[in-house]
């Protein structure tokens, strides 16, 4: 039987530790860390993510400042807001909720965020820091959370074969680099990979970040694999489901994350960790 990795419990425990560290920061520095969250438009999923991020700030004692801009906002206004927040010393972290509405170019907007305040870790500078293993950088939250979940199982990644399905800049590529830094042998698969199962069946650790419901079936997974399901999809009954067919994969996995309650809560906990890290960097 597979063992469920309880992302919610691990994230809650991490947030408890962060709460103490944030309180210590506030006591020694004389102010709380501050996160500015910018959302443009009314995308309902984004609104839920933003609400959860603001709630997490409240839970760990981080001050949050939400900027809700109408879809009709001129891109120049958003660009100026980012420049203003970059220059504001009381702001430690800046997050622009993606996706941005049509008419906004995220590739142009995200690089405007000061890398030291880029708590999502999406800027070129921070991705470069990850590539070069420069620990001072702010790394992408979901991959950071995935690594915490994998390490929580006690598995030693050295020499293990890790297969990452998906090569997005936000999840697939950075998590592959992190696995490499932990001495795993890493294979990255994507939509052009021929015979996906041939690769996934050799994985000791399988990370799936694709965005296609239940793509990975039990016969594509090796006995005893650690399986991390990043996907957030709706099944035929409108229920949340992952990229992994939990029913057929769970009996084969040694450890597996559920959807919901796996990677999702960790992403937000790591955002809080990054905000504290940025705040510490901002007072030095
Ligand atoms: P993207 O759409 O940016 O990337 C998807 C990747 O999957 C691409 O690299 C694509 O390949 C690959 N892919 C698509 N179809 C297949 C296939 N049939 N076989 C193999 N590879 C395939 O998605 P993200 O990385 O941003 O997100 C992936 C999933 O994770 C989504 O469901 C998203 O909602 C979820 N997510 C969850 C988070 C959380 O906190 N839990 C955070 C972020 C994302 P190619 O490059 O060739 O197109």
mmCIF file of C-alpha atoms and ligand atoms in Angstrom:
data_model
loop_
_atom_site.group_PDB
_atom_site.id
_atom_site.type_symbol
_atom_site.label_atom_id
_atom_site.label_comp_id
_atom_site.label_asym_id
_atom_site.label_seq_id
_atom_site.Cartn_x
_atom_site.Cartn_y
_atom_site.Cartn_z
ATOM 1 C CA UNK A 1 0.000 0.000 0.000
ATOM 2 C CA UNK A 2 1.222 3.471 -0.792
ATOM 3 C CA UNK A 3 1.757 5.939 1.952
ATOM 4 C CA UNK A 4 0.082 9.326 1.632
ATOM 5 C CA UNK A 5 2.323 12.382 1.975
ATOM 6 C CA UNK A 6 0.188 14.798 3.967
ATOM 7 C CA UNK A 7 1.145 18.106 2.353
ATOM 8 C CA UNK A 8 -1.374 19.986 4.427
ATOM 9 C CA UNK A 9 0.099 18.772 7.732
ATOM 10 C CA UNK A 10 3.684 19.362 6.568
ATOM 11 C CA UNK A 11 2.761 22.868 5.382
ATOM 12 C CA UNK A 12 0.974 23.647 8.662
ATOM 13 C CA UNK A 13 4.009 22.534 10.684
ATOM 14 C CA UNK A 14 6.286 24.634 8.466
ATOM 15 C CA UNK A 15 4.025 27.663 8.871
ATOM 16 C CA UNK A 16 4.134 27.224 12.663
ATOM 17 C CA UNK A 17 7.948 27.352 12.551
ATOM 18 C CA UNK A 18 7.822 30.344 10.214
ATOM 19 C CA UNK A 19 5.451 32.123 12.576
ATOM 20 C CA UNK A 20 8.082 31.941 15.329
ATOM 21 C CA UNK A 21 10.822 33.106 12.958
ATOM 22 C CA UNK A 22 8.654 35.985 11.728
ATOM 23 C CA UNK A 23 7.948 37.020 15.345
ATOM 24 C CA UNK A 24 11.695 36.958 16.037
ATOM 25 C CA UNK A 25 12.323 39.043 12.914
ATOM 26 C CA UNK A 26 9.684 41.581 14.014
ATOM 27 C CA UNK A 27 11.154 41.775 17.514
ATOM 28 C CA UNK A 28 14.735 42.284 16.356
ATOM 29 C CA UNK A 29 14.086 44.491 13.317
ATOM 30 C CA UNK A 30 11.154 46.454 14.702
ATOM 31 C CA UNK A 31 8.717 45.685 11.891
ATOM 32 C CA UNK A 32 7.014 42.689 10.302
ATOM 33 C CA UNK A 33 7.990 41.373 6.861
ATOM 34 C CA UNK A 34 5.718 42.805 4.183
ATOM 35 C CA UNK A 35 4.408 41.158 1.015
ATOM 36 C CA UNK A 36 2.724 43.113 -1.791
ATOM 37 C CA UNK A 37 0.325 40.987 -3.850
ATOM 38 C CA UNK A 38 -0.839 42.357 -7.197
ATOM 39 C CA UNK A 39 -3.775 40.885 -9.063
ATOM 40 C CA UNK A 40 -5.061 42.181 -12.389
ATOM 41 C CA UNK A 41 -8.581 41.247 -13.510
ATOM 42 C CA UNK A 42 -11.181 38.953 -12.016
ATOM 43 C CA UNK A 43 -10.039 35.400 -12.789
ATOM 44 C CA UNK A 44 -11.902 33.320 -10.155
ATOM 45 C CA UNK A 45 -9.095 30.765 -9.630
ATOM 46 C CA UNK A 46 -6.554 33.577 -9.222
ATOM 47 C CA UNK A 47 -8.858 35.296 -6.727
ATOM 48 C CA UNK A 48 -8.898 32.117 -4.602
ATOM 49 C CA UNK A 49 -5.086 31.780 -4.782
ATOM 50 C CA UNK A 50 -4.647 35.448 -3.780
ATOM 51 C CA UNK A 51 -7.093 35.063 -0.890
ATOM 52 C CA UNK A 52 -5.228 31.972 0.348
ATOM 53 C CA UNK A 53 -1.892 33.782 0.137
ATOM 54 C CA UNK A 54 -3.234 36.715 2.144
ATOM 55 C CA UNK A 55 -4.666 34.325 4.731
ATOM 56 C CA UNK A 56 -1.277 32.610 5.003
ATOM 57 C CA UNK A 57 0.335 36.020 5.609
ATOM 58 C CA UNK A 58 -2.109 36.613 8.455
ATOM 59 C CA UNK A 59 -1.409 33.145 9.883
ATOM 60 C CA UNK A 60 2.382 33.607 10.024
ATOM 61 C CA UNK A 61 2.371 37.308 10.955
ATOM 62 C CA UNK A 62 3.476 38.789 7.619
ATOM 63 C CA UNK A 63 1.911 42.128 6.652
ATOM 64 C CA UNK A 64 0.189 41.884 3.285
ATOM 65 C CA UNK A 65 -0.763 44.646 0.911
ATOM 66 C CA UNK A 66 -3.187 43.629 -1.855
ATOM 67 C CA UNK A 67 -3.407 45.604 -5.084
ATOM 68 C CA UNK A 68 -6.460 44.601 -7.110
ATOM 69 C CA UNK A 69 -6.300 46.228 -10.510
ATOM 70 C CA UNK A 70 -9.107 46.223 -13.076
ATOM 71 C CA UNK A 71 -8.597 44.277 -16.289
ATOM 72 C CA UNK A 72 -8.816 47.619 -18.119
ATOM 73 C CA UNK A 73 -5.704 48.906 -16.293
ATOM 74 C CA UNK A 74 -2.971 50.130 -18.630
ATOM 75 C CA UNK A 75 0.149 47.911 -18.512
ATOM 76 C CA UNK A 76 2.167 51.085 -17.843
ATOM 77 C CA UNK A 77 0.251 51.559 -14.587
ATOM 78 C CA UNK A 78 1.206 48.076 -13.422
ATOM 79 C CA UNK A 79 4.812 48.648 -14.482
ATOM 80 C CA UNK A 80 4.942 51.883 -12.469
ATOM 81 C CA UNK A 81 3.367 50.206 -9.454
ATOM 82 C CA UNK A 82 6.097 47.547 -9.520
ATOM 83 C CA UNK A 83 8.787 50.250 -9.768
ATOM 84 C CA UNK A 84 7.213 52.082 -6.815
ATOM 85 C CA UNK A 85 7.132 48.899 -4.708
ATOM 86 C CA UNK A 86 10.729 48.098 -5.705
ATOM 87 C CA UNK A 87 11.782 51.482 -4.328
ATOM 88 C CA UNK A 88 9.723 51.144 -1.124
ATOM 89 C CA UNK A 89 12.024 49.840 1.615
ATOM 90 C CA UNK A 90 9.109 48.729 3.765
ATOM 91 C CA UNK A 91 8.103 46.184 1.090
ATOM 92 C CA UNK A 92 10.108 42.928 1.205
ATOM 93 C CA UNK A 93 8.298 40.781 -1.341
ATOM 94 C CA UNK A 94 6.352 41.516 -4.527
ATOM 95 C CA UNK A 95 4.127 38.973 -6.217
ATOM 96 C CA UNK A 96 2.193 39.444 -9.447
ATOM 97 C CA UNK A 97 -0.508 36.783 -9.649
ATOM 98 C CA UNK A 98 -0.359 34.895 -12.944
ATOM 99 C CA UNK A 99 -1.856 34.464 -15.457
ATOM 100 C CA UNK A 100 -2.231 38.122 -16.366
ATOM 101 C CA UNK A 101 -5.192 39.103 -18.580
ATOM 102 C CA UNK A 102 -4.794 39.493 -22.340
ATOM 103 C CA UNK A 103 -2.929 42.673 -23.163
ATOM 104 C CA UNK A 104 -0.354 42.130 -20.418
ATOM 105 C CA UNK A 105 2.934 40.471 -21.228
ATOM 106 C CA UNK A 106 4.141 38.522 -18.184
ATOM 107 C CA UNK A 107 7.548 38.081 -19.850
ATOM 108 C CA UNK A 108 7.897 41.870 -19.775
ATOM 109 C CA UNK A 109 6.268 42.456 -16.368
ATOM 110 C CA UNK A 110 7.974 39.827 -14.172
ATOM 111 C CA UNK A 111 11.560 40.939 -14.940
ATOM 112 C CA UNK A 112 10.622 44.411 -13.637
ATOM 113 C CA UNK A 113 10.368 43.017 -10.092
ATOM 114 C CA UNK A 114 13.558 43.580 -8.101
ATOM 115 C CA UNK A 115 15.078 40.044 -7.912
ATOM 116 C CA UNK A 116 15.609 40.538 -4.168
ATOM 117 C CA UNK A 117 11.835 41.009 -3.801
ATOM 118 C CA UNK A 118 10.803 38.383 -6.382
ATOM 119 C CA UNK A 119 9.318 35.925 -3.866
ATOM 120 C CA UNK A 120 7.858 33.762 -6.662
ATOM 121 C CA UNK A 121 11.398 33.186 -7.938
ATOM 122 C CA UNK A 122 10.315 33.671 -11.566
ATOM 123 C CA UNK A 123 12.820 36.353 -12.620
ATOM 124 C CA UNK A 124 15.809 35.561 -14.828
ATOM 125 C CA UNK A 125 18.188 36.463 -12.005
ATOM 126 C CA UNK A 126 16.611 34.024 -9.545
ATOM 127 C CA UNK A 127 16.348 31.229 -12.092
ATOM 128 C CA UNK A 128 20.037 31.857 -12.809
ATOM 129 C CA UNK A 129 20.796 31.632 -9.076
ATOM 130 C CA UNK A 130 19.071 28.262 -8.956
ATOM 131 C CA UNK A 131 21.001 27.020 -11.983
ATOM 132 C CA UNK A 132 24.283 28.082 -10.380
ATOM 133 C CA UNK A 133 23.274 26.759 -6.942
ATOM 134 C CA UNK A 134 23.588 30.238 -5.411
ATOM 135 C CA UNK A 135 21.688 29.832 -2.156
ATOM 136 C CA UNK A 136 21.126 33.581 -1.829
ATOM 137 C CA UNK A 137 18.550 33.509 -4.649
ATOM 138 C CA UNK A 138 14.792 33.223 -4.189
ATOM 139 C CA UNK A 139 13.655 29.957 -5.741
ATOM 140 C CA UNK A 140 10.264 29.121 -7.190
ATOM 141 C CA UNK A 141 7.766 28.150 -4.458
ATOM 142 C CA UNK A 142 6.115 25.034 -5.929
ATOM 143 C CA UNK A 143 9.438 23.257 -6.678
ATOM 144 C CA UNK A 144 10.709 24.213 -3.196
ATOM 145 C CA UNK A 145 7.564 22.699 -1.711
ATOM 146 C CA UNK A 146 7.897 19.552 -3.826
ATOM 147 C CA UNK A 147 11.442 19.048 -2.541
ATOM 148 C CA UNK A 148 10.267 19.391 1.059
ATOM 149 C CA UNK A 149 7.617 16.749 0.439
ATOM 150 C CA UNK A 150 10.120 14.354 -1.135
ATOM 151 C CA UNK A 151 12.637 14.887 1.673
ATOM 152 C CA UNK A 152 9.882 14.344 4.273
ATOM 153 C CA UNK A 153 9.736 10.696 3.158
ATOM 154 C CA UNK A 154 13.342 10.175 4.281
ATOM 155 C CA UNK A 155 14.371 8.943 0.831
ATOM 156 C CA UNK A 156 18.035 9.571 -0.013
ATOM 157 C CA UNK A 157 18.014 11.019 -3.516
ATOM 158 C CA UNK A 158 21.684 10.289 -4.175
ATOM 159 C CA UNK A 159 21.957 8.118 -7.275
ATOM 160 C CA UNK A 160 18.185 7.722 -7.570
ATOM 161 C CA UNK A 161 16.492 8.154 -10.928
ATOM 162 C CA UNK A 162 14.117 11.115 -10.770
ATOM 163 C CA UNK A 163 11.757 11.614 -13.700
ATOM 164 C CA UNK A 164 10.016 14.968 -14.064
ATOM 165 C CA UNK A 165 7.063 15.082 -16.440
ATOM 166 C CA UNK A 166 6.563 18.690 -17.598
ATOM 167 C CA UNK A 167 9.160 21.328 -18.435
ATOM 168 C CA UNK A 168 7.517 24.613 -17.470
ATOM 169 C CA UNK A 169 9.714 27.439 -16.191
ATOM 170 C CA UNK A 170 7.620 27.584 -13.014
ATOM 171 C CA UNK A 171 7.614 23.898 -12.028
ATOM 172 C CA UNK A 172 9.231 21.283 -14.283
ATOM 173 C CA UNK A 173 12.593 22.896 -15.037
ATOM 174 C CA UNK A 174 13.304 24.282 -11.541
ATOM 175 C CA UNK A 175 12.319 21.066 -9.761
ATOM 176 C CA UNK A 176 14.580 19.108 -12.129
ATOM 177 C CA UNK A 177 17.489 21.388 -11.145
ATOM 178 C CA UNK A 178 16.721 20.945 -7.450
ATOM 179 C CA UNK A 179 16.633 17.160 -7.813
ATOM 180 C CA UNK A 180 19.971 17.356 -9.616
ATOM 181 C CA UNK A 181 21.404 19.375 -6.724
ATOM 182 C CA UNK A 182 20.332 16.523 -4.453
ATOM 183 C CA UNK A 183 22.420 14.151 -6.575
ATOM 184 C CA UNK A 184 19.558 12.407 -8.335
ATOM 185 C CA UNK A 185 19.970 11.367 -11.958
ATOM 186 C CA UNK A 186 17.277 13.408 -13.664
ATOM 187 C CA UNK A 187 15.203 12.849 -16.790
ATOM 188 C CA UNK A 188 12.787 15.531 -18.016
ATOM 189 C CA UNK A 189 9.814 14.437 -20.142
ATOM 190 C CA UNK A 190 7.374 16.667 -22.047
ATOM 191 C CA UNK A 191 4.653 16.575 -24.662
ATOM 192 C CA UNK A 192 7.074 15.510 -27.404
ATOM 193 C CA UNK A 193 8.526 12.628 -25.385
ATOM 194 C CA UNK A 194 7.972 9.328 -27.218
ATOM 195 C CA UNK A 195 6.539 6.537 -25.032
ATOM 196 C CA UNK A 196 6.258 8.415 -21.759
ATOM 197 C CA UNK A 197 5.653 5.192 -19.819
ATOM 198 C CA UNK A 198 9.050 3.840 -20.822
ATOM 199 C CA UNK A 199 10.629 6.682 -18.823
ATOM 200 C CA UNK A 200 8.185 6.932 -15.927
ATOM 201 C CA UNK A 201 8.470 3.172 -15.264
ATOM 202 C CA UNK A 202 12.175 3.636 -14.469
ATOM 203 C CA UNK A 203 11.580 6.444 -11.941
ATOM 204 C CA UNK A 204 12.457 6.008 -8.276
ATOM 205 C CA UNK A 205 10.990 9.476 -7.821
ATOM 206 C CA UNK A 206 8.302 10.681 -10.222
ATOM 207 C CA UNK A 207 7.215 14.333 -10.289
ATOM 208 C CA UNK A 208 4.281 15.064 -12.582
ATOM 209 C CA UNK A 209 3.464 18.692 -13.526
ATOM 210 C CA UNK A 210 1.507 18.517 -16.759
ATOM 211 C CA UNK A 211 -2.042 19.804 -16.262
ATOM 212 C CA UNK A 212 -3.809 16.744 -17.743
ATOM 213 C CA UNK A 213 -6.119 14.814 -15.519
ATOM 214 C CA UNK A 214 -5.011 11.323 -14.494
ATOM 215 C CA UNK A 215 -2.368 11.098 -17.260
ATOM 216 C CA UNK A 216 -0.127 8.780 -15.234
ATOM 217 C CA UNK A 217 -1.680 5.331 -14.667
ATOM 218 C CA UNK A 218 -0.574 2.500 -12.399
ATOM 219 C CA UNK A 219 1.105 0.575 -15.244
ATOM 220 C CA UNK A 220 3.383 3.588 -15.862
ATOM 221 C CA UNK A 221 4.852 3.534 -12.349
ATOM 222 C CA UNK A 222 7.565 1.351 -10.812
ATOM 223 C CA UNK A 223 6.824 -0.529 -7.585
ATOM 224 C CA UNK A 224 7.992 1.513 -4.605
ATOM 225 C CA UNK A 225 8.282 4.838 -6.418
ATOM 226 C CA UNK A 226 7.810 8.167 -4.642
ATOM 227 C CA UNK A 227 5.121 9.976 -6.654
ATOM 228 C CA UNK A 228 4.514 13.726 -6.478
ATOM 229 C CA UNK A 229 1.401 14.966 -8.255
ATOM 230 C CA UNK A 230 1.523 18.701 -8.979
ATOM 231 C CA UNK A 231 -1.491 18.878 -11.286
ATOM 232 C CA UNK A 232 -4.719 20.638 -10.391
ATOM 233 C CA UNK A 233 -7.541 19.561 -12.696
ATOM 234 C CA UNK A 234 -11.276 18.906 -12.537
ATOM 235 C CA UNK A 235 -12.481 15.344 -13.158
ATOM 236 C CA UNK A 236 -15.644 14.376 -15.057
ATOM 237 C CA UNK A 237 -17.728 15.017 -11.888
ATOM 238 C CA UNK A 238 -16.259 18.462 -11.306
ATOM 239 C CA UNK A 239 -14.082 17.191 -8.443
ATOM 240 C CA UNK A 240 -10.452 18.288 -8.082
ATOM 241 C CA UNK A 241 -7.961 15.724 -9.343
ATOM 242 C CA UNK A 242 -4.292 15.564 -10.204
ATOM 243 C CA UNK A 243 -2.199 14.509 -13.196
ATOM 244 C CA UNK A 244 -1.801 11.090 -11.590
ATOM 245 C CA UNK A 245 -4.565 8.471 -11.536
ATOM 246 C CA UNK A 246 -4.435 8.129 -7.758
ATOM 247 C CA UNK A 247 -6.552 4.970 -7.642
ATOM 248 C CA UNK A 248 -4.254 2.858 -9.827
ATOM 249 C CA UNK A 249 -0.943 4.463 -8.795
ATOM 250 C CA UNK A 250 -1.351 4.581 -5.013
ATOM 251 C CA UNK A 251 -1.047 0.793 -4.485
ATOM 252 C CA UNK A 252 2.300 0.775 -6.325
ATOM 253 C CA UNK A 253 3.850 3.880 -4.780
ATOM 254 C CA UNK A 254 5.859 3.841 -1.560
ATOM 255 C CA UNK A 255 4.783 7.445 -1.048
ATOM 256 C CA UNK A 256 2.307 9.590 -2.956
ATOM 257 C CA UNK A 257 0.811 13.078 -2.654
ATOM 258 C CA UNK A 258 -2.970 13.498 -2.788
ATOM 259 C CA UNK A 259 -4.802 16.187 -4.779
ATOM 260 C CA UNK A 260 -5.950 18.312 -3.051
ATOM 261 C CA UNK A 261 -3.831 18.402 0.116
ATOM 262 C CA UNK A 262 -0.412 17.612 -1.377
ATOM 263 C CA UNK A 263 1.693 20.116 -3.268
ATOM 264 C CA UNK A 264 -0.810 23.012 -3.125
ATOM 265 C CA UNK A 265 -0.502 23.884 0.580
ATOM 266 C CA UNK A 266 3.299 23.601 0.375
ATOM 267 C CA UNK A 267 3.454 26.193 -2.401
ATOM 268 C CA UNK A 268 1.892 28.795 -0.127
ATOM 269 C CA UNK A 269 4.047 27.819 2.860
ATOM 270 C CA UNK A 270 7.171 28.242 0.717
ATOM 271 C CA UNK A 271 5.913 31.658 -0.387
ATOM 272 C CA UNK A 272 5.905 32.647 3.276
ATOM 273 C CA UNK A 273 9.422 31.214 3.684
ATOM 274 C CA UNK A 274 10.601 33.227 0.669
ATOM 275 C CA UNK A 275 9.000 36.404 2.035
ATOM 276 C CA UNK A 276 10.881 35.995 5.311
ATOM 277 C CA UNK A 277 14.104 35.277 3.420
ATOM 278 C CA UNK A 278 13.588 38.419 1.305
ATOM 279 C CA UNK A 279 12.855 40.448 4.452
ATOM 280 C CA UNK A 280 16.079 39.260 6.096
ATOM 281 C CA UNK A 281 17.964 40.249 2.936
ATOM 282 C CA UNK A 282 16.252 43.662 2.975
ATOM 283 C CA UNK A 283 17.633 44.647 6.400
ATOM 284 C CA UNK A 284 21.254 43.631 5.781
HETATM 285 P P1 LIG B 1 2.408 24.220 -18.115
HETATM 286 O O1 LIG B 1 1.165 24.139 -18.917
HETATM 287 O O2 LIG B 1 3.201 25.463 -18.107
HETATM 288 O O3 LIG B 1 3.380 23.024 -18.555
HETATM 289 C C1 LIG B 1 2.902 21.744 -18.768
HETATM 290 C C2 LIG B 1 4.027 20.847 -19.187
HETATM 291 O O4 LIG B 1 3.510 19.546 -19.370
HETATM 292 C C3 LIG B 1 4.678 21.261 -20.500
HETATM 293 O O5 LIG B 1 6.075 21.174 -20.376
HETATM 294 C C4 LIG B 1 4.146 20.243 -21.505
HETATM 295 O O6 LIG B 1 5.063 19.904 -22.520
HETATM 296 C C5 LIG B 1 3.934 19.024 -20.619
HETATM 297 N N1 LIG B 1 2.922 18.122 -21.166
HETATM 298 C C6 LIG B 1 1.687 18.431 -21.597
HETATM 299 N N2 LIG B 1 1.051 17.318 -22.016
HETATM 300 C C7 LIG B 1 1.902 16.294 -21.845
HETATM 301 C C8 LIG B 1 1.830 14.913 -22.084
HETATM 302 N N3 LIG B 1 0.733 14.333 -22.604
HETATM 303 N N4 LIG B 1 2.903 14.156 -21.799
HETATM 304 C C9 LIG B 1 4.010 14.707 -21.284
HETATM 305 N N5 LIG B 1 4.137 16.020 -21.017
HETATM 306 C C10 LIG B 1 3.098 16.810 -21.299
HETATM 307 O O7 LIG B 1 1.968 23.800 -16.650
HETATM 308 P P2 LIG B 1 2.618 24.092 -15.201
HETATM 309 O O8 LIG B 1 3.943 23.454 -15.069
HETATM 310 O O9 LIG B 1 2.484 25.530 -14.864
HETATM 311 O O10 LIG B 1 1.548 23.317 -14.297
HETATM 312 C C11 LIG B 1 1.325 21.946 -14.429
HETATM 313 C C12 LIG B 1 0.164 21.544 -13.539
HETATM 314 O O11 LIG B 1 0.486 21.843 -12.196
HETATM 315 C C13 LIG B 1 -1.150 22.282 -13.819
HETATM 316 O O12 LIG B 1 -2.224 21.418 -13.562
HETATM 317 C C14 LIG B 1 -1.152 23.405 -12.781
HETATM 318 O O13 LIG B 1 -2.474 23.820 -12.441
HETATM 319 C C15 LIG B 1 -0.491 22.704 -11.628
HETATM 320 N N6 LIG B 1 0.183 23.599 -10.689
HETATM 321 C C16 LIG B 1 -0.034 23.393 -9.375
HETATM 322 C C17 LIG B 1 0.582 24.170 -8.430
HETATM 323 C C18 LIG B 1 0.334 23.869 -7.005
HETATM 324 O O14 LIG B 1 0.672 24.696 -6.153
HETATM 325 N N7 LIG B 1 -0.212 22.711 -6.659
HETATM 326 C C19 LIG B 1 1.474 25.276 -8.813
HETATM 327 C C20 LIG B 1 1.715 25.357 -10.239
HETATM 328 C C21 LIG B 1 1.079 24.550 -11.139
HETATM 329 P P3 LIG B 1 5.569 20.967 -23.638
HETATM 330 O O15 LIG B 1 6.575 21.825 -22.939
HETATM 331 O O16 LIG B 1 6.170 20.118 -24.687
HETATM 332 O O17 LIG B 1 4.353 21.718 -24.068
#
